[in-house]
XYZ file of C-alpha atoms in Angstrom:
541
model
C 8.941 -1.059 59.566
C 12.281 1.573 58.891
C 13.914 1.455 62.612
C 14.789 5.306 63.670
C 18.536 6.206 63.471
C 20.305 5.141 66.396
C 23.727 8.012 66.420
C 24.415 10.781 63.986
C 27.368 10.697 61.534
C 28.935 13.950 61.056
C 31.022 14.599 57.655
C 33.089 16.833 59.221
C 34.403 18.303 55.888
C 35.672 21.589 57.553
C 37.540 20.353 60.062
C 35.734 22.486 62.609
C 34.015 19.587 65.062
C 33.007 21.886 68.112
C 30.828 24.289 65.767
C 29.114 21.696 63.863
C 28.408 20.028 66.816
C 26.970 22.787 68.485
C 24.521 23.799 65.566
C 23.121 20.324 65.839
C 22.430 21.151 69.623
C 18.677 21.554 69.533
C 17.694 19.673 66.590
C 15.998 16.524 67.034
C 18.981 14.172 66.583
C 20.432 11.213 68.345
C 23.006 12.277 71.099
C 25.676 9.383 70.377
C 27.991 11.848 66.876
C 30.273 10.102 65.160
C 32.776 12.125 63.616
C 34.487 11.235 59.783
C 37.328 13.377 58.369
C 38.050 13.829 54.974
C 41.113 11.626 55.704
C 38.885 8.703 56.670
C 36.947 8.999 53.592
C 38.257 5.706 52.084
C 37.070 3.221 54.867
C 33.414 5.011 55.664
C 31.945 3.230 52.847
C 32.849 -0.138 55.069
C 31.330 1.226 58.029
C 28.283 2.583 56.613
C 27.431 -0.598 55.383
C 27.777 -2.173 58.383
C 25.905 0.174 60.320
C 22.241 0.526 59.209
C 21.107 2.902 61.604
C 22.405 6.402 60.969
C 21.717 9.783 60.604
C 23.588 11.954 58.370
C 25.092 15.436 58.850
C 27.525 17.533 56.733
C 29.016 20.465 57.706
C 31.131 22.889 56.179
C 31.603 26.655 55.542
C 29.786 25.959 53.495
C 29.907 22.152 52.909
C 29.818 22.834 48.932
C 32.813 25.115 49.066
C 34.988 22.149 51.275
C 37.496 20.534 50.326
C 36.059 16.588 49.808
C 32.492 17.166 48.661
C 32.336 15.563 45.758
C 32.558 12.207 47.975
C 29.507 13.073 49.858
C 26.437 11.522 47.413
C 28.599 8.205 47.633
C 28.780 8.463 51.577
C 25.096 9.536 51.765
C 24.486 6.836 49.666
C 26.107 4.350 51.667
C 24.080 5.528 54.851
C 21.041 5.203 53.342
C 19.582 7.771 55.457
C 16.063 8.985 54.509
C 17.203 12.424 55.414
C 19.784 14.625 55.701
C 21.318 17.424 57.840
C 23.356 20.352 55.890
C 25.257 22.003 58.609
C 26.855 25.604 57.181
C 28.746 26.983 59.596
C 29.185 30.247 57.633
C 26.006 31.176 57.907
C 24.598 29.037 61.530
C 22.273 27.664 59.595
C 21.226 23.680 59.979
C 18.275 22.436 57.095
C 17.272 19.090 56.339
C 17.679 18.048 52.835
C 15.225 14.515 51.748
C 18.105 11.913 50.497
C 16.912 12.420 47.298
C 17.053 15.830 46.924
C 20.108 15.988 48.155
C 21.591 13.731 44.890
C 19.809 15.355 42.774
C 21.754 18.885 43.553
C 25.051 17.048 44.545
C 25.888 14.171 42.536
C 26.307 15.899 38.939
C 28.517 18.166 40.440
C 30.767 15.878 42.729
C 31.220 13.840 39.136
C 32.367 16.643 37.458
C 34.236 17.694 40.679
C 35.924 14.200 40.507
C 36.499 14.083 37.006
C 38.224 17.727 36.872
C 40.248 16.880 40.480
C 41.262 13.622 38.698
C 43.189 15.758 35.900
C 44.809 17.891 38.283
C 46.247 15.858 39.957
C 47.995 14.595 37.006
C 49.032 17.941 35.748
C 50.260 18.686 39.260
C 52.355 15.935 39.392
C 54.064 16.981 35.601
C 54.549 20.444 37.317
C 56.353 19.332 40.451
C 58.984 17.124 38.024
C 59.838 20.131 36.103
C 60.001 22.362 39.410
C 62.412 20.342 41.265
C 65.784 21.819 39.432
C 67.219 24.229 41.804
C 66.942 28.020 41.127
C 70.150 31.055 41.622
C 67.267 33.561 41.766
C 69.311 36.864 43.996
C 67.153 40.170 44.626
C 67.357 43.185 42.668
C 67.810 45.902 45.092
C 71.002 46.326 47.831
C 68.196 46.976 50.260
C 64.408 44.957 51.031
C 61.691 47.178 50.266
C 59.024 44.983 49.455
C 57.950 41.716 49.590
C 54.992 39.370 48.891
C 53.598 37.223 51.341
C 52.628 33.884 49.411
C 49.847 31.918 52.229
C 48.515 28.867 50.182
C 45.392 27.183 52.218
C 45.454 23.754 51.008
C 42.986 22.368 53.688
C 40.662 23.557 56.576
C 40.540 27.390 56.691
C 41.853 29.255 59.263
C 40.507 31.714 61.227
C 43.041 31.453 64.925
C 45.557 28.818 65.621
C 49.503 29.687 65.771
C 49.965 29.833 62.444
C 47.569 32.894 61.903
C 49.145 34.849 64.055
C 52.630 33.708 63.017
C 51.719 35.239 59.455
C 50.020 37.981 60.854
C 52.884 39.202 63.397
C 55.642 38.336 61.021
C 53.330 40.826 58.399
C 53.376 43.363 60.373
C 57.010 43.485 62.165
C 57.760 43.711 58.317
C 55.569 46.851 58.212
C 57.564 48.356 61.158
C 60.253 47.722 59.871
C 59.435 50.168 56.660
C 58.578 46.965 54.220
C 55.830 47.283 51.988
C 54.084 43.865 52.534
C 51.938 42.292 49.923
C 49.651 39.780 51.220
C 47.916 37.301 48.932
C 45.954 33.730 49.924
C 43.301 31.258 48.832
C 42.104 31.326 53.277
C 39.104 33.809 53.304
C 39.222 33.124 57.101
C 42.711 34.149 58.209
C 41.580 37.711 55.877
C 38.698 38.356 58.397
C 40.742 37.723 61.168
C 42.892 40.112 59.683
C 40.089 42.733 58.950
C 38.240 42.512 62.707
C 42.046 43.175 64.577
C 41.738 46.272 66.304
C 45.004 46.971 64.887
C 44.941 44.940 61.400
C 48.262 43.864 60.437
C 47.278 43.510 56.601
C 44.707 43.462 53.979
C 44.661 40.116 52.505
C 44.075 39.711 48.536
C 42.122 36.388 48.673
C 41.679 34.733 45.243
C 39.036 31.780 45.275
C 40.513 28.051 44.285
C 38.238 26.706 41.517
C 35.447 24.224 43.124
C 36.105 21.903 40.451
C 39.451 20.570 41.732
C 38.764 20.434 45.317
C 37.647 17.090 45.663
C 41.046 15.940 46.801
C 43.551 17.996 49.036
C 46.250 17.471 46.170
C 43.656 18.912 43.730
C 42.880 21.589 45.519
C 46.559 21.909 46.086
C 47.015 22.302 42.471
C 43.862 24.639 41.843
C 44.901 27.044 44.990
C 48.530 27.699 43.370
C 46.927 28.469 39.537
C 44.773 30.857 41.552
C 47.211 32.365 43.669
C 49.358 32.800 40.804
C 47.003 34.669 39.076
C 46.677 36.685 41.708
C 50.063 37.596 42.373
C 52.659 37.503 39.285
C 52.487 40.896 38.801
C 53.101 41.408 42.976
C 55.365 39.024 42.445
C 57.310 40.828 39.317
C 57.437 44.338 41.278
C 58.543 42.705 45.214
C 62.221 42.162 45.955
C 61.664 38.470 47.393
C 58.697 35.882 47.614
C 58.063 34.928 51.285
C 55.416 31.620 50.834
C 54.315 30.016 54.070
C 55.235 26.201 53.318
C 51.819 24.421 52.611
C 51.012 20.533 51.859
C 50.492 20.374 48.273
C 51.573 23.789 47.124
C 54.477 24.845 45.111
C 53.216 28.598 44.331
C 56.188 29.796 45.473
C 58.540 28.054 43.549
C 56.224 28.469 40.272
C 56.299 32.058 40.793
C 60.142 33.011 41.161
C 60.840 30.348 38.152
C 58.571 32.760 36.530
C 60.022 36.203 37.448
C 63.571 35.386 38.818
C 62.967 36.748 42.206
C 64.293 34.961 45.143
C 62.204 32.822 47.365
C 62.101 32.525 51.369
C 60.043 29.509 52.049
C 58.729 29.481 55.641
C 59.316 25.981 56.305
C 57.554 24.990 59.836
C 57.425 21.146 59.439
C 57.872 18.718 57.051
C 54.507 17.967 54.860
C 55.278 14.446 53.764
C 55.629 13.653 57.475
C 52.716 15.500 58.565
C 50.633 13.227 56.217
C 52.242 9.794 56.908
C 50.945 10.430 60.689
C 48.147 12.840 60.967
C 46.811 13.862 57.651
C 46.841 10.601 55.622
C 46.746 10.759 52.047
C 47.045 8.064 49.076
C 49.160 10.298 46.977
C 52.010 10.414 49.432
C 54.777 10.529 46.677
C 53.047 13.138 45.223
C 53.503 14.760 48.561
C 56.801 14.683 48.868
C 57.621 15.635 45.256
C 55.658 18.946 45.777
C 57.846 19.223 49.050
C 61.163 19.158 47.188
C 60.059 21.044 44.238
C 59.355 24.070 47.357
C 63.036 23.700 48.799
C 64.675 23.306 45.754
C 63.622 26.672 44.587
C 64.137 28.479 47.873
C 66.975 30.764 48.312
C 66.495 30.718 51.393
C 64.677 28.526 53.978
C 63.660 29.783 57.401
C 62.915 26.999 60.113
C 61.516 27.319 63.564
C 64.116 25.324 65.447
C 67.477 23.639 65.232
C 66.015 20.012 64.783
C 64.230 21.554 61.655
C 67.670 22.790 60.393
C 69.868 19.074 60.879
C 66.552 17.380 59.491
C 67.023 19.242 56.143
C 70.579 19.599 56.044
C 70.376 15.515 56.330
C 68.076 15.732 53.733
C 70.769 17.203 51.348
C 69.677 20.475 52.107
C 72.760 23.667 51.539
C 72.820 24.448 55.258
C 73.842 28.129 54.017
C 70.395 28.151 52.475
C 68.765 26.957 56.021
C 68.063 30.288 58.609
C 66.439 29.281 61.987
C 64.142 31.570 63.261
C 61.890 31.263 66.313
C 58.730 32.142 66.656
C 57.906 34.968 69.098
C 55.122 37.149 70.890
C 53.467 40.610 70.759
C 54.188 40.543 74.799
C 52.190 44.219 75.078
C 48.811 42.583 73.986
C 49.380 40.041 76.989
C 49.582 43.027 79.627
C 46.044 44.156 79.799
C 43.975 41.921 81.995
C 40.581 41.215 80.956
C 40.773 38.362 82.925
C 38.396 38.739 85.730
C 35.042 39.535 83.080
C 36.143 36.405 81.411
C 35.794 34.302 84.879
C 32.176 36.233 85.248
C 31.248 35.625 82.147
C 31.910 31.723 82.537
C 30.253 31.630 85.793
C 34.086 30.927 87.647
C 34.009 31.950 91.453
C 37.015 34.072 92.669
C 37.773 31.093 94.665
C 38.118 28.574 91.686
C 41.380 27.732 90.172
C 41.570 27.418 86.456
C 43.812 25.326 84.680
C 43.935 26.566 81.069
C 44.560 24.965 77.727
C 44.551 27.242 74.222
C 45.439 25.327 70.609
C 44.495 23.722 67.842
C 43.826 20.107 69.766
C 46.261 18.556 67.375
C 48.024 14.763 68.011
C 51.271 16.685 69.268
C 49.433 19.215 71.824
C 48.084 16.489 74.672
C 44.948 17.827 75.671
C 43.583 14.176 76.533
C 46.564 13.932 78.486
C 45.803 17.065 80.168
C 42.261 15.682 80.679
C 43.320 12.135 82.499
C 45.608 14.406 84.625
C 42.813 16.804 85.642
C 40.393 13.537 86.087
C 43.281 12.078 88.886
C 43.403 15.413 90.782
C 39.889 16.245 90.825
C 38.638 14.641 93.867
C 42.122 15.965 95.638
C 41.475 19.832 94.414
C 37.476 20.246 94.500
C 37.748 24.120 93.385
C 39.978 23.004 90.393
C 38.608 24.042 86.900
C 39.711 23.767 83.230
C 39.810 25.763 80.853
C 39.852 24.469 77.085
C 40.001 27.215 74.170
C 40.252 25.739 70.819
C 39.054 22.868 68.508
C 40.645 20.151 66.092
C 40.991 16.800 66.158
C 41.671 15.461 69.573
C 38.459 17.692 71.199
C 36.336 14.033 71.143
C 38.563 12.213 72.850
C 39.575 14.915 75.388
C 35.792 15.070 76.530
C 35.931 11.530 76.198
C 38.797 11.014 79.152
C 36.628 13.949 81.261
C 33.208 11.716 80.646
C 35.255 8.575 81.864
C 36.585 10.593 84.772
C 33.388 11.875 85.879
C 34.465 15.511 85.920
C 33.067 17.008 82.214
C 31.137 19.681 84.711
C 34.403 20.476 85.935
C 35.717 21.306 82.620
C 34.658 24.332 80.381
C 35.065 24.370 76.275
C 35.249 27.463 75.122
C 35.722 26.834 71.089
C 37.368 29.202 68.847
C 38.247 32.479 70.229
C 39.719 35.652 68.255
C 43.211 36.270 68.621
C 42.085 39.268 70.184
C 40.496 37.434 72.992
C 43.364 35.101 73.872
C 45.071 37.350 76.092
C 41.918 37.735 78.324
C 41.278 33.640 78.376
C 44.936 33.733 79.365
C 44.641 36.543 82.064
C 41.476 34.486 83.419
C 43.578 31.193 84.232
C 45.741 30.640 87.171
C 47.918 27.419 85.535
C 48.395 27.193 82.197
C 49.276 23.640 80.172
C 51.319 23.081 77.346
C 50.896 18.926 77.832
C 53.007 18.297 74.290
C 53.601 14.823 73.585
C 56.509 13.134 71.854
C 56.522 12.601 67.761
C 55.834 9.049 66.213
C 58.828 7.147 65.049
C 60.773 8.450 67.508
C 61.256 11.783 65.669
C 62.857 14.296 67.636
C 60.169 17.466 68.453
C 60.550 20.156 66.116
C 58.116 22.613 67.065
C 58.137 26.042 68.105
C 54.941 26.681 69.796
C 53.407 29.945 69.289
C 51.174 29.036 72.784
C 54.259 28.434 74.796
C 55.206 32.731 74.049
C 51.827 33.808 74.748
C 51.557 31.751 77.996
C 55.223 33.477 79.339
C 54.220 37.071 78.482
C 50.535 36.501 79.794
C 52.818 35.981 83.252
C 51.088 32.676 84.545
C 52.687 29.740 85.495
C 53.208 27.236 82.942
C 53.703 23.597 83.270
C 55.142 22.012 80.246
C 56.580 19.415 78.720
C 60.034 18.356 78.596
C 60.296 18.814 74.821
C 62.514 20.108 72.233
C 62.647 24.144 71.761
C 60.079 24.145 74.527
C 63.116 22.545 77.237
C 65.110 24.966 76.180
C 62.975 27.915 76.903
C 61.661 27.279 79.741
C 63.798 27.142 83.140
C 62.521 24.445 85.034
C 61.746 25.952 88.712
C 62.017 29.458 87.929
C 60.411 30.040 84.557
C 57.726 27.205 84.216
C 57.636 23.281 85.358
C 59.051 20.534 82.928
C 57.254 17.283 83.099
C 57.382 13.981 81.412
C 55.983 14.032 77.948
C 52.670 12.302 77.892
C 53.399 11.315 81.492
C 49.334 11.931 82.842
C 50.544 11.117 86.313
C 53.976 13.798 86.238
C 51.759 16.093 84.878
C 48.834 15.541 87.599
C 51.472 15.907 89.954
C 52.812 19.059 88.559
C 49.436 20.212 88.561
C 48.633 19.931 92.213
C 51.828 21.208 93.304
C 51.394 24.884 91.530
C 47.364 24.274 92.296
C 48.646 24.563 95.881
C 51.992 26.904 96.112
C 50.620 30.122 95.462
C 53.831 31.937 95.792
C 55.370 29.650 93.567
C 52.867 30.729 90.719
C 53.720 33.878 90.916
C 57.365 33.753 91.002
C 57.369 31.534 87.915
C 54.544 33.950 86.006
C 56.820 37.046 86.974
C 59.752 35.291 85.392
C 58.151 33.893 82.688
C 57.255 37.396 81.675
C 60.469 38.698 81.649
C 62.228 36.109 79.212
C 58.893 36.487 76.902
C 59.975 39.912 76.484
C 63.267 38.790 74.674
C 61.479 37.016 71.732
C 59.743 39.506 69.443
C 58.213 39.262 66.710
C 60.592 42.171 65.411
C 63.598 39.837 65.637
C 61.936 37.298 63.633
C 61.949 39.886 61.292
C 64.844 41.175 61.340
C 66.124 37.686 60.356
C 64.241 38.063 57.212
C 65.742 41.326 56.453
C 69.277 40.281 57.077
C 69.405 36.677 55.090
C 68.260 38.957 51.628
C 71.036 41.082 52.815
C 73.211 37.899 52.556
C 71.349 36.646 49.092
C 71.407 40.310 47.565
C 75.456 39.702 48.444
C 75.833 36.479 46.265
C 74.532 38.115 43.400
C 77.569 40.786 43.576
């Protein structure tokens, strides 16, 4: 007699855990999920075959479109579950697929999609060899009129997060600034985004990477830059520069001012090849970096969000005349209009409760389980504590995980995704808000320039952070925010209860908070961009 699935498996192709989860809410599943990432694709077989009693999900948006799916008829395989569960998150739909339906529709394509991916990568990695010579590309015109906006998507779409509204700020300071901006990118998401602003910065061109290559990220890598230089070479041929938004796997950028002689800016937030030795693993890891070097090789010129960024390159043989470092900033007006107080009736908070708020991308450097074991140690202290959670990634399980342990999940509300829109009145609704960073592996110094640490100062609340990096250096310990430990549960806990019980000090801090914000615009980032072609329009005279 077949024994009945004991926990769910969910092929969390998309990247987006909270959503998938929720549409399996309501279906007749096992409670215990276990979550695998497209990064942990190479070990589920192992565990699978270990672990005879599992359901299957697979979720994506939709799953057929992710990056990954030709590996799911050899995962459901290896589960050997009788049925199904095709999560598209798209459309909210959930259906149950027999295993054997399911192979029949998916298997002939994930061969093919392996068999095509296979020979991209190969062609990819000729391509980054011959990109790697440096490039003199200077503009054509004394003065920047236009330029194209180069967003590869090698990955997980995105819809919010810091880096969509990094591109879409920077877009439009551009377009106050008199710049005729052309945006092009392989992210459908980030173009809705863009589309349901009430003021949209842009209208995205989106051009579709083939699903043939996409069962690997460096595939897909290779696939989004033939079809975002399809898309934009003749953009490209009529803009003064080539602003790309550095991406893992991607070298449009360089490809496309090789091919018209235009300069490139490469927007250069982190390094790739160290992104992927710690949090996005990936067998092709020298194929990584040579993509990486083919991008600043070709740059003219390479804008960074902080000074660590700049000595890491320029120790990487970098010309530190090519290397501009420019900060990330805020919109501080969107951050002055409330909203606050529907939020808090919306989520059932009581005038009397006070929120403790978290928004981001729950990524390994952001500390939201820290934040969690924190809140769990002051809980029983601070009985009309709450928190706040907006966001999903990576590190959502095991921040509900350290609430569960604590006792205190009812305490704690997660909100998911939210419209940039929105964040300002998620902001407005918190009392404290946490930016619980925690230090880089190896000892790397923090490089980061956190989009959430802006929002928080011009939303006027009072911010406990940590002791980190560009964040240190914004934020004046006592007046403009509190500094604690990085990954230091207890400093923070205690940081915590002191603003959870010093009500004057919250305000003096928010007040102050909102004053610097208001000297980091997303006009000066621009205006950084407009002054280093200035300087590259110079060498060419």
């Amino acid at each position: 007699m077949k024994r009945s699935a004991t926990k769910v498996l969910l092929v969390s192709l998309s990247g987006d855990v909270g959503r998938a989860r929720d549409a399996l809410q309501g279906v007749n599943t096992p409670s215990e999920v276990e979550i695998l990432r497209l990064g942990e694709f190479p070990n589920a077989a192992r565990r699978l075959l270990r672990d005879r009693h599992l359901q299957l999900a697979i979720a994506g948006a939709p799953p057929s479109d992710e990056i990954g799916y030709g590996f799911t008829p050899v995962i459901a395989l290896a589960s050997r579950a009788s049925e199904i569960w095709m999560i598209d998150l798209r459309h909210g739909s959930v259906r149950p697929v027999t295993l054997t339906r399911y192979l029949a529709g998916a298997l002939p394509f994930g061969c093919a999609q392996l068999l095509a991916s296979a020979a991209a990568v190969g062609a990819q990695r000729a391509v980054a060899h011959l990109a790697t010579a440096s490039t003199s590309s200077a503009g054509s015109n004394q003065r920047l009129q236009t330029v194209l906006y180069v967003r590869p998507s090698v990955g997980a779409a995105s819809s919010v997060g810091g880096s969509v509204t990094h591109s879409h700020e920077v877009i439009r300071a551009l377009r106050d600034s008199g710049i005729h901006v052309h945006p092009v990118t392989t992210d459908r998401e980030i173009a809705e985004t863009a589309r349901d602003d009430p003021d949209p910065p842009c209208r995205w061109h989106v051009a579709r990477t083939p699903r043939l290559l996409k069962a690997l990220p460096a595939s897909a890598g290779f696939g989004n830059d033939v079809a975002l230089a399809r898309a934009a070479l003749r953009s490209a041929q009529s803009s003064d520069v080539i602003y790309q938004r550095h991406a893992r796997f991607s070298m449009i950028g360089a490809l496309l001012a090789r091919a018209t002689a235009k300069p490139l800016f490469l927007e250069y937030n982190s390094s790739e090849e160290f992104v992927g030795r710690h949090w996005n693993p990936t067998p092709l890891k020298k194929q990584l970096a040579a993509c990486e070097r083919a991008s600043l090789a070709a740059a003219a010129r390479i804008f960074v969000v902080s000074e660590v960024s700049r000595q890491d390159l320029v120790a990487r043989g970098v010309d530190p005349g090519r290397v501009i470092v420019n900060p990330n900033g805020v919109a501080a007006d969107r951050f002055t209009g409330g909203g606050g107080s529907s939020v808090r009736r919306e989520l059932g908070l009581a005038e009397t409760d006070l929120v403790i708020g978290f928004v981001g991308t729950f990524g390994p450097w952001h500390g939201a389980p820290i934040l969690a074991r924190a809140f769990c140690s002051i809980a029983s202290e601070l009985p009309r504590t709450r928190l706040l959670l907006v966001g999903d990634g990576p590190e959502l399980d095991e921040t509900r995980r350290q609430l569960m342990r604590g006792g205190v999940e009812e305490r704690a509300i997660f909100v998911g995704k939210v419209a940039p829109r929105e964040v300002p009145c998620y902001l407005d609704a918190c009392d404290v808000l946490a930016s619980p960073h925690v230090p880089l592996p190896d000892g790397v110094e923090f490089f980061g320039s956190p989009t959430k640490l802006f929002e928080y100062m011009a939303a006027g609340k009072a911010i406990v952070a940590s002791e980190l990096g560009q964040i240190a250096e914004m934020i004046d310990h006592g007046r403009s925010g509190w500094l604690v430990s990085p990954g230091d549960a207890n400093d923070l806990a205690s940081a915590l209860t002191k603003l959870a019980t010093a009500g004057e000090l919250r305000e003096k801090l928010g007040a102050n908070a909102r004053r610097h914000a208001a000297g980091h615009t997303w006009r000066k980032n621009a205006d950084r961009i407009i002054d280093a072609y200035q300087t590259v329009t110079g060498e060419a005279h």
